[in-house]
PDB file of C-alpha atoms in Angstrom:
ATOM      1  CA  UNK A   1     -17.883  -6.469 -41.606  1.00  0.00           C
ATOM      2  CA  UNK A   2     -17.502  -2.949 -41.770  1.00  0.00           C
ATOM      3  CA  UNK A   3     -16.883  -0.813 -38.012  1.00  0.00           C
ATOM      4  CA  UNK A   4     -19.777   1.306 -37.401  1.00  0.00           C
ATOM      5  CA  UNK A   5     -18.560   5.137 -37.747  1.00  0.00           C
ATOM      6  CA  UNK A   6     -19.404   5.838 -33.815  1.00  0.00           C
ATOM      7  CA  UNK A   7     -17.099   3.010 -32.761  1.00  0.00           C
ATOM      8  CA  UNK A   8     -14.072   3.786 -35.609  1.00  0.00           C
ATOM      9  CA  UNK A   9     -10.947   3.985 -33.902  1.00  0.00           C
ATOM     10  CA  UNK A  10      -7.807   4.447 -35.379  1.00  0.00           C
ATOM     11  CA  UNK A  11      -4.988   2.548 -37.015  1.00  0.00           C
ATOM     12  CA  UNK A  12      -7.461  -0.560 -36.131  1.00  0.00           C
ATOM     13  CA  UNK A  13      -7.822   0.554 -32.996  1.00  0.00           C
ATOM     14  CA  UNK A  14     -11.295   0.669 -31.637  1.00  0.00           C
ATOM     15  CA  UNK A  15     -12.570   3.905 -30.343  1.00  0.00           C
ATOM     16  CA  UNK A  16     -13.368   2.663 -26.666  1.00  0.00           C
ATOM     17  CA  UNK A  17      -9.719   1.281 -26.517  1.00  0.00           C
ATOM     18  CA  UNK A  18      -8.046   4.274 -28.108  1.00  0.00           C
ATOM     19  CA  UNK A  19     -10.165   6.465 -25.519  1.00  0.00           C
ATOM     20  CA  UNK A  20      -8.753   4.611 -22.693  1.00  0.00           C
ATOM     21  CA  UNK A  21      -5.101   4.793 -23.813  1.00  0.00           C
ATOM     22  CA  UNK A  22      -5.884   9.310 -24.191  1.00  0.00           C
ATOM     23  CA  UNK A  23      -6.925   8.746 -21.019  1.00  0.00           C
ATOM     24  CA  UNK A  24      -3.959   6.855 -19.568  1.00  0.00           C
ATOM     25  CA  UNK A  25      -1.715   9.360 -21.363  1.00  0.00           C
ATOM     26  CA  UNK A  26      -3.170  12.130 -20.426  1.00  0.00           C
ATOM     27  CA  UNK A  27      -3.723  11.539 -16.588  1.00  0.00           C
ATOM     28  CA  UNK A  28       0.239  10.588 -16.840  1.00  0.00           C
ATOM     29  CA  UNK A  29       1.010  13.977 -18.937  1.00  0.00           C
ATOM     30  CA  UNK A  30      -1.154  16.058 -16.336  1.00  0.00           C
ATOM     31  CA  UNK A  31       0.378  14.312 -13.113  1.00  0.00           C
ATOM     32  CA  UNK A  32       3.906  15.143 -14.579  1.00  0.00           C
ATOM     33  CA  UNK A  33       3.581  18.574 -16.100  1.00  0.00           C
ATOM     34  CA  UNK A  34       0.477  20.203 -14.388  1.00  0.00           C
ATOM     35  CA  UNK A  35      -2.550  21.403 -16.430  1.00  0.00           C
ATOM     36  CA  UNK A  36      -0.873  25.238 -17.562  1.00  0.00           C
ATOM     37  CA  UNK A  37       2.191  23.520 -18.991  1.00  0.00           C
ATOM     38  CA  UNK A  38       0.508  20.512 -20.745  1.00  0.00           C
ATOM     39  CA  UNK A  39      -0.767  20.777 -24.264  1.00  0.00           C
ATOM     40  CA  UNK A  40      -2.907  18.645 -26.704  1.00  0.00           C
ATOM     41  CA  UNK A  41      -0.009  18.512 -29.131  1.00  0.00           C
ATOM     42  CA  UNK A  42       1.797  16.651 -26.038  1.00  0.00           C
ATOM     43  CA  UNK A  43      -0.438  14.289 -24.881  1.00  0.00           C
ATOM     44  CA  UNK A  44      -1.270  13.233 -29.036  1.00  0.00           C
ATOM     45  CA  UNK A  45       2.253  13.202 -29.867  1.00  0.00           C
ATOM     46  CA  UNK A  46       2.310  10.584 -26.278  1.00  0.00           C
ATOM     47  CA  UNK A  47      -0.631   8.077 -28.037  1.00  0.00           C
ATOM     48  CA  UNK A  48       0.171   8.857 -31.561  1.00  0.00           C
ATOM     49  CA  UNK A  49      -2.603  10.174 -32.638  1.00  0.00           C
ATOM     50  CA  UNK A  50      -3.160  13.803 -34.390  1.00  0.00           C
ATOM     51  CA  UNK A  51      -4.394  16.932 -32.116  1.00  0.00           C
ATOM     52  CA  UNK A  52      -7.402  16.565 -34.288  1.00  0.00           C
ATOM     53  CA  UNK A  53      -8.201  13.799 -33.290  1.00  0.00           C
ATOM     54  CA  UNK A  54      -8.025  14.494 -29.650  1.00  0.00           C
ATOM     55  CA  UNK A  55     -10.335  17.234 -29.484  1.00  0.00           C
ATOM     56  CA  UNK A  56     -12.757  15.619 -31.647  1.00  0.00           C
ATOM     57  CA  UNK A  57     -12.511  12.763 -29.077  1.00  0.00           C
ATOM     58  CA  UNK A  58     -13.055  15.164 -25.998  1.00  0.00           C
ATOM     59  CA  UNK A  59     -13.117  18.574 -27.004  1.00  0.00           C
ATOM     60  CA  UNK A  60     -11.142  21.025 -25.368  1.00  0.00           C
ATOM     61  CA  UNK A  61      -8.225  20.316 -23.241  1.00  0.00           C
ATOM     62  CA  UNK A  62      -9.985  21.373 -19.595  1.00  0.00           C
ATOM     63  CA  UNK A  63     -12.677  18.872 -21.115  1.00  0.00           C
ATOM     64  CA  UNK A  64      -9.840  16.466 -21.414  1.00  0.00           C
ATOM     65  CA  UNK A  65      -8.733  17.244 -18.227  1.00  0.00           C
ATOM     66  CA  UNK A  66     -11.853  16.738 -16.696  1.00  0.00           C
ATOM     67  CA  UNK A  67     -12.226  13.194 -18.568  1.00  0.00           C
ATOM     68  CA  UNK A  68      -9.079  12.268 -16.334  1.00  0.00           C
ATOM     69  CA  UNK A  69      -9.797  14.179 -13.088  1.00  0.00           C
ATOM     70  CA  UNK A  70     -13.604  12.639 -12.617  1.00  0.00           C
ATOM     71  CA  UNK A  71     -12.263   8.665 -12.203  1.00  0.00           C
ATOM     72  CA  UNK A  72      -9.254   9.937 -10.345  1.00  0.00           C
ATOM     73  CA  UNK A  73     -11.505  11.856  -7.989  1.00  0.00           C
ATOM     74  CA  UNK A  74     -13.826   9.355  -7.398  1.00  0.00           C
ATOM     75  CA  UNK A  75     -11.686   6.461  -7.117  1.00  0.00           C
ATOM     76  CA  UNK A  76      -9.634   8.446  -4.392  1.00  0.00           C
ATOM     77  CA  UNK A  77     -12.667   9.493  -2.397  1.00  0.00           C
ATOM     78  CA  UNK A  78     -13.967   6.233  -2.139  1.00  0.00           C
ATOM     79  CA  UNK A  79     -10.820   4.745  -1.290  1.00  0.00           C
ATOM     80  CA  UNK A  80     -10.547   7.269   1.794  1.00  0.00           C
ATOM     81  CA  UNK A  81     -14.024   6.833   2.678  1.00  0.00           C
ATOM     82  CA  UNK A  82     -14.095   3.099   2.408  1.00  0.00           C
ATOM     83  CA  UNK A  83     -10.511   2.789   4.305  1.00  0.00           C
ATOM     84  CA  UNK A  84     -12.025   5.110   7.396  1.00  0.00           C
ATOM     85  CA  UNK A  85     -15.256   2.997   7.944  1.00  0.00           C
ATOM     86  CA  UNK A  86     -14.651  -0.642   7.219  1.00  0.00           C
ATOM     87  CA  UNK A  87     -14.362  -2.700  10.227  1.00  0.00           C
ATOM     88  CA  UNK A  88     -10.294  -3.317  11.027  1.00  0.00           C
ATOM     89  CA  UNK A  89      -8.439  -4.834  13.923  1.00  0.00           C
ATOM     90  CA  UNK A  90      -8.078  -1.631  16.757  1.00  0.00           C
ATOM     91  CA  UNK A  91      -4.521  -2.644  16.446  1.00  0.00           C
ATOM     92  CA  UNK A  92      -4.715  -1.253  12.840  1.00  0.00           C
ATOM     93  CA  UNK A  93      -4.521   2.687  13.114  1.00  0.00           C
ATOM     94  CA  UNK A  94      -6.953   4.607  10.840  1.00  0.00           C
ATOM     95  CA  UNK A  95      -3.961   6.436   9.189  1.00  0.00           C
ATOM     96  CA  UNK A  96      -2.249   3.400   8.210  1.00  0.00           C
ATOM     97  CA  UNK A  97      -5.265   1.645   6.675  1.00  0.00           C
ATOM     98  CA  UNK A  98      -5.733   5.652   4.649  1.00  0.00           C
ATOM     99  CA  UNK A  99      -2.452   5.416   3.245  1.00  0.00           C
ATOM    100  CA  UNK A 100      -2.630   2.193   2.455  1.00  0.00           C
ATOM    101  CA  UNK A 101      -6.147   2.482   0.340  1.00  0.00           C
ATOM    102  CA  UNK A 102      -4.479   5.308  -1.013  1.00  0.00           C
ATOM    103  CA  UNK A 103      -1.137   3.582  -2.196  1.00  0.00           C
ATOM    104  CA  UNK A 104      -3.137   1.041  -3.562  1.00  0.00           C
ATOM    105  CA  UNK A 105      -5.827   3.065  -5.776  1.00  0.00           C
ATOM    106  CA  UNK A 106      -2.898   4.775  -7.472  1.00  0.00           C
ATOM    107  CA  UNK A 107      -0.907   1.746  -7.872  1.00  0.00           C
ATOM    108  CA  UNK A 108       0.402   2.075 -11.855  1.00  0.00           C
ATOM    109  CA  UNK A 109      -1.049   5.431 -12.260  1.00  0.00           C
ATOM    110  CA  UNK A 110       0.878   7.576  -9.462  1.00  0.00           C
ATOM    111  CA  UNK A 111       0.603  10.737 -10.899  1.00  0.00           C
ATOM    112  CA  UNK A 112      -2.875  10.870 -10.629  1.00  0.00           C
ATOM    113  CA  UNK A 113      -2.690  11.885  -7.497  1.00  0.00           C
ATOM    114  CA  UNK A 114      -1.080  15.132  -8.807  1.00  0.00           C
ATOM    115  CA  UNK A 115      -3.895  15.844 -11.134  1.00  0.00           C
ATOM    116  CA  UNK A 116      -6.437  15.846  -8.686  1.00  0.00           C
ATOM    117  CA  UNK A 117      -3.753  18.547  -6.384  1.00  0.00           C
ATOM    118  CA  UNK A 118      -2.644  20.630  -9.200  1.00  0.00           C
ATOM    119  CA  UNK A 119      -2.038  24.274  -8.644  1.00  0.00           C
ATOM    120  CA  UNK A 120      -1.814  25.271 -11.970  1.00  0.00           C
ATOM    121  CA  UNK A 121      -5.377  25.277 -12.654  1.00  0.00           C
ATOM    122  CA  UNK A 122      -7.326  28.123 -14.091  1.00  0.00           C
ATOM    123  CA  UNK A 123      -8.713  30.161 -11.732  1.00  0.00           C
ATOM    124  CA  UNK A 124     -12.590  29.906 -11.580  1.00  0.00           C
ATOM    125  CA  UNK A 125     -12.901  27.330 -14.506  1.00  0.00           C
ATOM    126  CA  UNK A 126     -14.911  24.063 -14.351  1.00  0.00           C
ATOM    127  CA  UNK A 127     -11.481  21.954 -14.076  1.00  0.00           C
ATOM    128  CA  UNK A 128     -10.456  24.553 -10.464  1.00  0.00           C
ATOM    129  CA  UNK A 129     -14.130  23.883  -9.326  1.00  0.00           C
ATOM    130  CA  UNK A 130     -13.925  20.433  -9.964  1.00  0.00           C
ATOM    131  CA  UNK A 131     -11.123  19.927  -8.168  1.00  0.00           C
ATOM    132  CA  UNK A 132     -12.133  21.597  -5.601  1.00  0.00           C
ATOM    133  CA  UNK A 133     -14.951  19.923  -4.918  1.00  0.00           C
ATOM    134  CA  UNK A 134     -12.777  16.650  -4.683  1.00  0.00           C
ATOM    135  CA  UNK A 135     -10.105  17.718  -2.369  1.00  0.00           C
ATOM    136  CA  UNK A 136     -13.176  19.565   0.035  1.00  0.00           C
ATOM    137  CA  UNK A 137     -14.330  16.399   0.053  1.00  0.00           C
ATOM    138  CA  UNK A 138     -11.462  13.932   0.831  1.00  0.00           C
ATOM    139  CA  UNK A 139     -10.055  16.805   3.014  1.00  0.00           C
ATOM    140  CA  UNK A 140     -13.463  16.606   5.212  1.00  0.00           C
ATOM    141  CA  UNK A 141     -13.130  13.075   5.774  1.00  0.00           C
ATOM    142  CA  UNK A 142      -9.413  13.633   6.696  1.00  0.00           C
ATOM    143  CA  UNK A 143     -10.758  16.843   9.186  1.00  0.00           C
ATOM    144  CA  UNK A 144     -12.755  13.706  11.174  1.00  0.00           C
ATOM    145  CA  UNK A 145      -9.983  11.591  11.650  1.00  0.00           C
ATOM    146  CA  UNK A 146      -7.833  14.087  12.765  1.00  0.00           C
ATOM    147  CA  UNK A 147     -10.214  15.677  14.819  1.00  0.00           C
ATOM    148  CA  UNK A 148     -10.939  11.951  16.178  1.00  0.00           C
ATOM    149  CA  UNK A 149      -7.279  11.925  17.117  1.00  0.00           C
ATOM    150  CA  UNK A 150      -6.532  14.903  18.917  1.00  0.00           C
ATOM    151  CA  UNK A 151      -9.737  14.421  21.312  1.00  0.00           C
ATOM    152  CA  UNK A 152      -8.195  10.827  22.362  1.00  0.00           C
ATOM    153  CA  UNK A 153      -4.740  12.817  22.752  1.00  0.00           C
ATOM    154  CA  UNK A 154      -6.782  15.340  24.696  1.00  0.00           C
ATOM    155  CA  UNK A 155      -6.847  18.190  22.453  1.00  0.00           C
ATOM    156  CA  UNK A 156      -9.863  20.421  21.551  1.00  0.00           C
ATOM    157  CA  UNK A 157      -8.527  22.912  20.173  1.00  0.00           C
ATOM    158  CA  UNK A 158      -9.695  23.299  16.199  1.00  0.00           C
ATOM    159  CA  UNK A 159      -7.145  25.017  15.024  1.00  0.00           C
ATOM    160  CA  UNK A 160      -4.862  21.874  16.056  1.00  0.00           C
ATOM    161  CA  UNK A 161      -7.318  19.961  13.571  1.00  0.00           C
ATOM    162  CA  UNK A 162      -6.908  22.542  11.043  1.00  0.00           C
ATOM    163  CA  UNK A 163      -3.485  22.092  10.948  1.00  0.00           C
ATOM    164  CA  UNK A 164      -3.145  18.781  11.000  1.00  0.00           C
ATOM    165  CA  UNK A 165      -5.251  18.256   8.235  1.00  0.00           C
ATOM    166  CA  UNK A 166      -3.324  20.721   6.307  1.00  0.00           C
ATOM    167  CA  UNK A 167      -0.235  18.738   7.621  1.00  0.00           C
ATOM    168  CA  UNK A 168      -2.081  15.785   6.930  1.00  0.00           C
ATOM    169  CA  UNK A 169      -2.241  16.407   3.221  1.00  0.00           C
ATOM    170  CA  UNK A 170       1.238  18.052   2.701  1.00  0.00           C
ATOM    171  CA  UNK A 171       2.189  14.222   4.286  1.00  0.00           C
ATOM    172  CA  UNK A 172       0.334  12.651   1.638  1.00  0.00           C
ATOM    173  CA  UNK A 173       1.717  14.499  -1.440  1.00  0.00           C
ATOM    174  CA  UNK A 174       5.176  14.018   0.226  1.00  0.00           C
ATOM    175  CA  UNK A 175       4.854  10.530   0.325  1.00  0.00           C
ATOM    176  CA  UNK A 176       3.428  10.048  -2.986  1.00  0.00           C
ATOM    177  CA  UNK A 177       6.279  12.384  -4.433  1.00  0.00           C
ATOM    178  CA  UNK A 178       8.714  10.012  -3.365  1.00  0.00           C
ATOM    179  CA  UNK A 179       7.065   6.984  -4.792  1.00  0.00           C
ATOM    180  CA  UNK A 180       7.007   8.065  -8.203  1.00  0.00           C
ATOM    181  CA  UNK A 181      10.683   8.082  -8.037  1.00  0.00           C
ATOM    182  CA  UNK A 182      10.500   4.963  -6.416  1.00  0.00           C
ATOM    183  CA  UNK A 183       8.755   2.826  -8.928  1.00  0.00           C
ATOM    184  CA  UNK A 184       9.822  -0.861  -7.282  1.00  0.00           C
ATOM    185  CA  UNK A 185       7.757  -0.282  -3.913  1.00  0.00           C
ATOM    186  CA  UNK A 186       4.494  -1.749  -3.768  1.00  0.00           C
ATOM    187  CA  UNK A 187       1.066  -0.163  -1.907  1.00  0.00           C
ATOM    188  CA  UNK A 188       2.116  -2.806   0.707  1.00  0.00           C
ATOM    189  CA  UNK A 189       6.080  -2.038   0.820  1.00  0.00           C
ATOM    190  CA  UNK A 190       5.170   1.628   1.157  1.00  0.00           C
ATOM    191  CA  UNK A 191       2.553   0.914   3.994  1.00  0.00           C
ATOM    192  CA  UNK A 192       5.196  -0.817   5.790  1.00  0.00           C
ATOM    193  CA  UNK A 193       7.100   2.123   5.142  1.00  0.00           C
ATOM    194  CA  UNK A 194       5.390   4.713   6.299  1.00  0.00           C
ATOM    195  CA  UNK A 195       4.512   2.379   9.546  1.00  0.00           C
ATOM    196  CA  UNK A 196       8.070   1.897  10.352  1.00  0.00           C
ATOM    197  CA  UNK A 197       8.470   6.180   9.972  1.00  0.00           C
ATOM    198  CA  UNK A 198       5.410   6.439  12.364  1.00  0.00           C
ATOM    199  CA  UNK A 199       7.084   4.715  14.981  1.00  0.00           C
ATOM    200  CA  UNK A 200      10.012   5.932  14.584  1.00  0.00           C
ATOM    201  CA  UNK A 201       8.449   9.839  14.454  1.00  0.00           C
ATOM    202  CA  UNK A 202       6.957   8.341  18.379  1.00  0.00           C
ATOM    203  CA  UNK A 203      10.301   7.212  19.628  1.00  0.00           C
ATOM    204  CA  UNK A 204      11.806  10.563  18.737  1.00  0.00           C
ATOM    205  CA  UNK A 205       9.188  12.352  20.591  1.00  0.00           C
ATOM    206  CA  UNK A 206       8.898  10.360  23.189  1.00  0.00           C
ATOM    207  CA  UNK A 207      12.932  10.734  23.781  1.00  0.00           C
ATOM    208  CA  UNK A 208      12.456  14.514  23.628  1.00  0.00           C
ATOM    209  CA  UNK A 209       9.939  14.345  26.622  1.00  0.00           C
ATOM    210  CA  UNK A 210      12.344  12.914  28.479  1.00  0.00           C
ATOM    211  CA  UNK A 211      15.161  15.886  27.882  1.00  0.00           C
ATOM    212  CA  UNK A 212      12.806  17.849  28.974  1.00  0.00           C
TER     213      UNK A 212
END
């Protein structure tokens, strides 16, 4: 039986399946190189597949882009969202159960994360805006939590939430730096991770109080 044209891959490969693997590749190439310094020719020479090929497939390279940003985006979002309103233990702080959702929706595709925070982005494209839109987004949900935790710590103030959501994220990206390089930790090791550094970030403070 011959493969209908609109589902051709190639080398045997079905189109769907090829599709996924530019996708893979291509979230991976953007992560690790940013959008200005990635090209086509890269990310077809990382599938092994002609340029061709890959714009016929998804057109231009924001439009590639874009194929790899929307499921990023949305699988982050959710992740954040779902991790700040499901019901937990109290004993379970909210930025624990974050990072943890987090850890785990870019388990075996890390640098995703990077291609949603890229700075290398055209100004005022469709790929800028759409990222935007993302980061506003997971960055308002962080903006509650943090504002949530300053008012139990007694603090009103929102430029203390402003900060710490700006903090909040630089944490985030720190964190997720690190765990590309460290490939053997798990969502769960690296929950237990940062957990351990939380409490250990308290004791320090809590000794400065008292040299004060």
């Amino acid at each position: 039986m011959t493969t209908p044209p609109s589902k051709a891959g190639t080398k045997g490969v079905p189109r769907a399946a090829r599709e996924r693997q530019v996708l893979a590749e291509a979230t991976e190439e953007f992560g690790r190189h940013g959008y200005e310094a990635t090209t086509m020719a890269a990310i077809a020479a990382r599938v092994g597949v002609t340029k061709p090929l890959l714009h016929h497939y998804f057109g231009s390279k924001q439009d590639l882009y874009l194929a790899c940003l929307n499921p990023v985006g949305d699988r982050l979002l959710h992740a954040v969202r779902t991790a700040m309103t499901e019901a937990v233990p109290p004993a379970q702080p909210t930025a624990l159960r974050v990072l943890h959702a987090l850890f785990t929706a870019l388990d075996g595709r890390r640098e995703a994360w990077f291609v949603l925070y890229d700075a290398t982005l055209p100004p005022d494209s469709e790929a800028a805006r759409r990222a935007a839109y993302y980061r506003r987004a997971i960055d308002d949900l962080a903006a509650t939590g943090t504002a949530d935790l300053l008012r139990t710590a007694g603090s009103g103030d929102p430029l203390d939430a402003d900060a710490l959501t700006y903090a909040w994220r630089g944490l985030c990206t720190a964190l997720v730096r690190w765990w590309v390089n460290h490939p053997e930790q798990s969502p769960e090791a690296m929950t237990r991770r940062c957990a351990r550094l939380f409490a250990a970030g308290r004791t320090l403070l809590a000794v400065g109080d008292d040299a004060m």
